[in-house]
Amino acid sequence: MHIARTIPKLHELLGGHRRTAFVPTMGNLHDGHISLVRKARKLGDVTVASIFVNRLQFLPHEDFDTYPSTWESDCEKLRAAGCDVLFAPDEKALYPELQTCKVHPDPALADILEGHFRPGFFTGVCTVVMKLFSCVQPQFAIFGKKDYQQLMVIRHMVRQFALPIDVVGVDTHRADDGLALSSRNGYLSKDERGEARQLSQTLVLVAKAVRDGITNLDVIETRAMALLRGRGWQPDYVAIRRRSDLQMPDGGDPLVVLAAARLGNTRLIDNLEIETVTSHFPSSAMTGHTEAALSAQ
Ligand code: PAF
C-alpha cells in the first residue's frame, strides 16, 4: 500500500488509473470501514482510502482534539484488506489556507436530525468530501449506511453538482448484540458497552410497532425516547422518516427510523430501514418489558 501525504503525491500515485474506488474515513478503523474497502475493491481497479480528521465538521465542544488516532493498526488493516493507496494529508496539506469556500448542503436535508443537533456539521462534511473528491477524482465513493443522513446529503451534493461519481452505500456492520460499529464505541465504559445494544433494540421495537400498524408515529417516537431515558440515555431524537428525503411520512412511503442518543459522555447514532429489519438483531436480547413499552396502545 502506498501512502500519500500530499495532493501532488496522490496525483503521482493515481496517474493513469481510470476506475478509482474511494473510501473516505477519519481513521480509528473498525470492521465497518474494512467492509467499505472490500466493496471498493470489487468496484474499482484501484482502491484509495483516506484518513483525515476534519476539523470543519466538529462543533467547539465536540471531540476533535481527542478523536482517537490508531495510525499503525489502521495501516495494517487497510493493507490486509487490499487497499492500494492511503491518502493521509495533515491539515496544512488539505487546507493550506483558511477554507473559506464551503459547500452548504440543502437545508431541507442537512439542517434536520443530525444537522439540527450539530449545526454546521454537514457543511463541514460536504466541504471536506468535495475537496477529497477533487483530490482523488474517484469513479466510485463508498459510504456506510450507519451515517444514513450523511450518505443522503452526499448523494444529493453529487447529483446537484453533476459530479461523475457513483456513491455506493454499504450496510451497517454490527457487533453480535446489534450495536452498530463506530469509532466512538471505544469511548464506552464496560457497563455502557453492555447497555449500548439498547439503541439498536429500540429501533427494532420502533420498526415492529410501525409494522404492527400503530399509525401515530409521534407516539411511537415519544415512547422510544422515554424507553431510552428510563434506562439512563439522553436521546436527541428517535425519528421515523421517509427514506427518500428524510421528511415526515405522509403515507405509503418506505420508512427509516433514525436515532441519536447520549450514553454517559458518548453520543451514538443508528438507523434501521423499516421493511428490512429484524434479521440483523438478536431478538433473544429483547425483553417482553421493553417490547410492551412501545406497543402498548
Ligand atoms: O463519516 C466520516 O468518517 C466522515 O464524516 C467523512 C465522510 C470521512 C468526512 O470527514
XYZ file of C-alpha atoms and ligand atoms in Angstrom:
307
model
C 0.000 0.000 0.000
C 1.356 3.414 -0.969
C 0.864 6.353 1.358
C 0.381 9.864 0.028
C 0.719 12.744 2.467
C 0.231 15.466 -0.116
C -2.072 16.145 -3.046
C 0.758 16.122 -5.659
C 1.997 12.753 -4.322
C -1.540 11.380 -4.543
C -1.815 12.547 -8.153
C 1.542 10.954 -8.943
C 0.352 7.630 -7.491
C -3.023 7.722 -9.205
C -1.862 8.908 -12.638
C -3.205 6.582 -15.320
C -5.808 4.831 -13.163
C -9.290 5.115 -14.580
C -11.597 3.292 -12.170
C -10.728 4.549 -8.735
C -12.912 3.482 -5.812
C -12.614 5.693 -2.767
C -13.359 5.220 0.945
C -13.068 8.440 2.966
C -12.549 7.942 6.721
C -11.371 9.748 9.811
C -9.271 6.772 10.909
C -9.662 4.618 14.029
C -10.779 1.931 11.617
C -13.049 -0.975 12.529
C -14.627 -3.827 10.573
C -17.312 -1.479 9.256
C -14.666 0.615 7.481
C -12.968 -2.522 6.219
C -16.230 -3.725 4.672
C -16.278 -0.423 2.729
C -12.744 -1.100 1.498
C -13.773 -4.610 0.416
C -16.692 -3.146 -1.507
C -14.340 -0.609 -3.099
C -12.027 -3.401 -4.241
C -14.890 -5.070 -6.070
C -15.829 -1.863 -7.866
C -12.561 -0.266 -8.906
C -9.184 -1.057 -10.447
C -7.515 0.870 -7.680
C -8.736 1.323 -4.118
C -7.991 4.540 -2.270
C -8.809 5.221 1.377
C -8.281 8.499 3.158
C -7.647 9.231 6.803
C -8.263 12.823 7.736
C -9.894 14.113 10.910
C -11.789 17.056 9.560
C -11.902 19.981 11.967
C -14.666 21.654 9.933
C -17.284 19.085 10.928
C -16.756 19.306 14.690
C -18.508 21.786 16.969
C -16.269 23.570 19.502
C -17.413 21.350 22.410
C -17.017 18.101 20.418
C -14.164 15.587 20.412
C -11.923 16.947 17.605
C -8.857 17.250 19.868
C -9.319 13.817 21.410
C -10.552 11.932 18.344
C -8.774 8.563 18.610
C -5.803 8.070 16.332
C -4.703 4.482 15.693
C -2.372 5.034 12.750
C -0.325 1.809 12.871
C -3.284 -0.518 13.221
C -5.272 1.469 10.625
C -2.439 0.980 8.115
C -2.238 -2.715 8.935
C -5.976 -3.200 8.491
C -6.005 -1.299 5.205
C -3.032 -3.267 3.892
C -4.661 -6.569 4.897
C -7.895 -5.531 3.174
C -6.020 -4.822 -0.060
C -6.166 -1.029 -0.115
C -3.765 0.272 -2.788
C -3.323 3.893 -1.780
C -3.854 5.657 1.531
C -4.266 9.416 1.300
C -3.426 10.834 4.733
C -2.806 14.561 4.468
C -2.243 16.731 7.501
C -4.300 19.893 7.890
C -1.705 22.015 6.085
C -1.729 19.707 3.089
C -5.528 19.626 2.747
C -6.318 23.137 3.981
C -3.139 25.126 3.105
C -5.120 28.325 3.527
C -8.236 29.043 5.563
C -11.029 27.086 3.857
C -13.426 29.990 3.346
C -15.087 28.477 0.286
C -17.521 25.900 1.629
C -20.244 23.613 0.377
C -23.576 24.364 2.059
C -25.892 21.412 1.500
C -29.642 21.743 1.077
C -31.003 22.862 4.490
C -34.150 20.759 3.985
C -31.953 17.681 4.213
C -28.965 18.930 6.175
C -30.489 21.106 8.910
C -32.740 18.388 10.331
C -31.920 15.470 12.678
C -28.094 15.411 12.963
C -27.856 18.858 11.395
C -30.306 20.257 13.947
C -28.302 18.925 16.884
C -24.903 19.553 15.268
C -25.314 22.835 13.380
C -22.806 23.195 10.537
C -21.867 19.505 10.673
C -22.951 18.723 7.131
C -21.339 21.868 5.742
C -18.086 20.582 7.240
C -18.687 17.096 5.853
C -19.650 18.290 2.358
C -16.734 20.709 2.178
C -14.155 18.059 3.018
C -15.817 15.369 0.906
C -15.951 17.727 -2.091
C -12.277 18.530 -1.557
C -11.322 14.858 -1.169
C -13.326 14.024 -4.298
C -11.472 16.735 -6.140
C -8.103 15.311 -4.969
C -8.889 11.633 -5.603
C -11.241 12.022 -8.587
C -12.901 8.667 -7.916
C -15.399 6.857 -10.121
C -16.922 5.278 -7.005
C -17.208 6.607 -3.459
C -18.245 4.225 -0.712
C -20.000 5.302 2.489
C -21.576 3.356 5.357
C -25.330 3.416 5.829
C -24.772 3.848 9.549
C -24.382 7.549 8.752
C -27.639 7.430 6.827
C -28.248 11.154 6.636
C -24.619 11.802 5.666
C -24.965 9.334 2.803
C -28.123 11.112 1.602
C -26.584 14.576 1.902
C -23.529 13.466 -0.098
C -25.657 11.763 -2.761
C -27.644 14.973 -3.121
C -24.474 17.066 -3.391
C -23.041 14.747 -6.043
C -26.286 14.922 -8.030
C -26.631 18.705 -7.749
C -23.050 19.327 -8.901
C -23.247 16.580 -11.546
C -20.076 15.013 -10.171
C -19.199 11.922 -12.238
C -19.131 9.682 -9.176
C -21.253 6.692 -8.195
C -21.986 6.985 -4.488
C -22.375 3.498 -3.048
C -23.950 2.817 0.367
C -22.921 -0.251 2.369
C -24.998 -1.860 5.132
C -24.123 -1.109 8.723
C -21.708 -3.536 10.337
C -22.939 -4.643 13.762
C -21.499 -6.380 16.796
C -23.140 -9.684 17.787
C -25.533 -7.881 20.122
C -26.648 -5.476 17.395
C -24.582 -2.408 18.318
C -23.591 -0.560 15.153
C -19.807 -0.415 14.850
C -18.490 3.106 15.331
C -15.154 4.677 16.140
C -16.858 6.319 19.115
C -17.849 2.957 20.691
C -14.338 2.943 22.137
C -15.395 5.765 24.476
C -17.930 3.491 26.236
C -17.148 2.066 29.681
C -17.699 -1.681 30.197
C -21.142 -1.097 31.714
C -22.095 1.371 28.996
C -20.970 -1.096 26.349
C -23.378 -3.630 27.866
C -26.219 -1.131 27.714
C -25.335 0.250 24.275
C -27.170 -2.518 22.401
C -30.395 -0.951 23.646
C -30.175 1.680 20.914
C -30.443 -0.824 18.063
C -33.023 -2.805 20.016
C -35.140 0.288 20.419
C -35.008 0.763 16.657
C -36.188 -2.823 16.201
C -39.111 -2.150 18.544
C -39.986 1.030 16.676
C -39.929 -0.850 13.375
C -42.108 -3.573 14.854
C -44.603 -1.042 16.203
C -44.878 0.521 12.731
C -45.304 -2.881 11.088
C -47.877 -3.837 13.728
C -49.957 -0.958 12.427
C -49.547 1.757 15.044
C -50.198 4.776 12.866
C -49.437 7.554 15.317
C -45.722 7.794 14.664
C -45.291 10.624 17.195
C -46.476 8.285 19.914
C -44.008 5.595 18.885
C -41.149 8.099 18.796
C -42.100 9.546 22.189
C -42.319 6.089 23.764
C -38.990 5.077 22.274
C -37.323 8.198 23.679
C -38.957 7.547 27.078
C -37.730 3.962 27.000
C -34.165 5.143 26.397
C -34.436 7.902 29.001
C -35.708 5.365 31.546
C -32.529 3.356 31.027
C -30.266 6.342 31.583
C -29.815 7.569 27.995
C -30.240 11.159 26.859
C -31.829 10.854 23.435
C -31.587 13.732 20.947
C -34.125 12.156 18.619
C -35.847 8.981 17.550
C -37.456 9.871 14.228
C -39.447 7.838 11.727
C -38.904 9.397 8.325
C -39.363 8.797 4.610
C -36.319 7.037 3.218
C -36.388 9.138 0.077
C -35.797 12.556 1.684
C -35.925 12.104 5.479
C -39.064 14.225 5.690
C -42.178 13.317 7.704
C -44.020 10.362 6.166
C -47.359 11.054 4.550
C -48.458 7.516 3.837
C -47.170 4.575 1.852
C -43.519 5.648 1.625
C -40.686 3.306 2.547
C -39.578 4.379 6.007
C -36.432 4.519 8.066
C -36.101 5.153 11.776
C -33.104 7.180 12.870
C -31.870 7.824 16.380
C -29.179 9.701 18.234
C -28.680 9.408 21.966
C -26.015 10.014 24.530
C -24.951 7.292 26.952
C -22.731 8.872 29.581
C -20.371 11.063 27.559
C -20.724 9.103 24.330
C -23.154 10.131 21.615
C -24.241 7.218 19.434
C -26.328 7.229 16.263
C -28.059 4.392 14.483
C -30.860 3.761 11.993
C -32.955 0.977 10.562
C -34.826 0.754 7.275
C -38.215 -0.376 8.481
C -39.098 -3.048 5.926
C -35.766 -4.859 6.071
C -35.438 -5.376 9.783
C -35.102 -7.977 12.456
C -32.713 -10.477 10.908
C -29.719 -8.281 11.846
C -30.621 -8.303 15.501
C -30.739 -10.993 18.159
C -34.353 -10.884 19.311
C -33.444 -13.017 22.360
C -31.915 -9.922 23.937
C -35.242 -8.052 23.872
C -37.314 -8.362 26.973
C -41.093 -8.512 26.929
C -40.990 -5.482 29.157
C -39.223 -3.238 26.652
C -41.336 -4.561 23.805
C -44.507 -3.761 25.732
C -43.233 -0.237 26.373
C -43.610 0.668 22.715
C -46.544 -1.394 21.579
C -48.943 -0.541 24.425
C -51.823 1.455 22.960
O -18.027 9.519 8.006
C -16.893 10.017 8.223
O -15.987 9.359 8.745
C -16.646 11.460 7.870
O -17.785 12.237 8.060
C -16.089 11.649 6.450
C -17.081 11.202 5.405
C -14.791 10.860 6.306
C -15.778 13.125 6.202
O -14.852 13.624 7.109
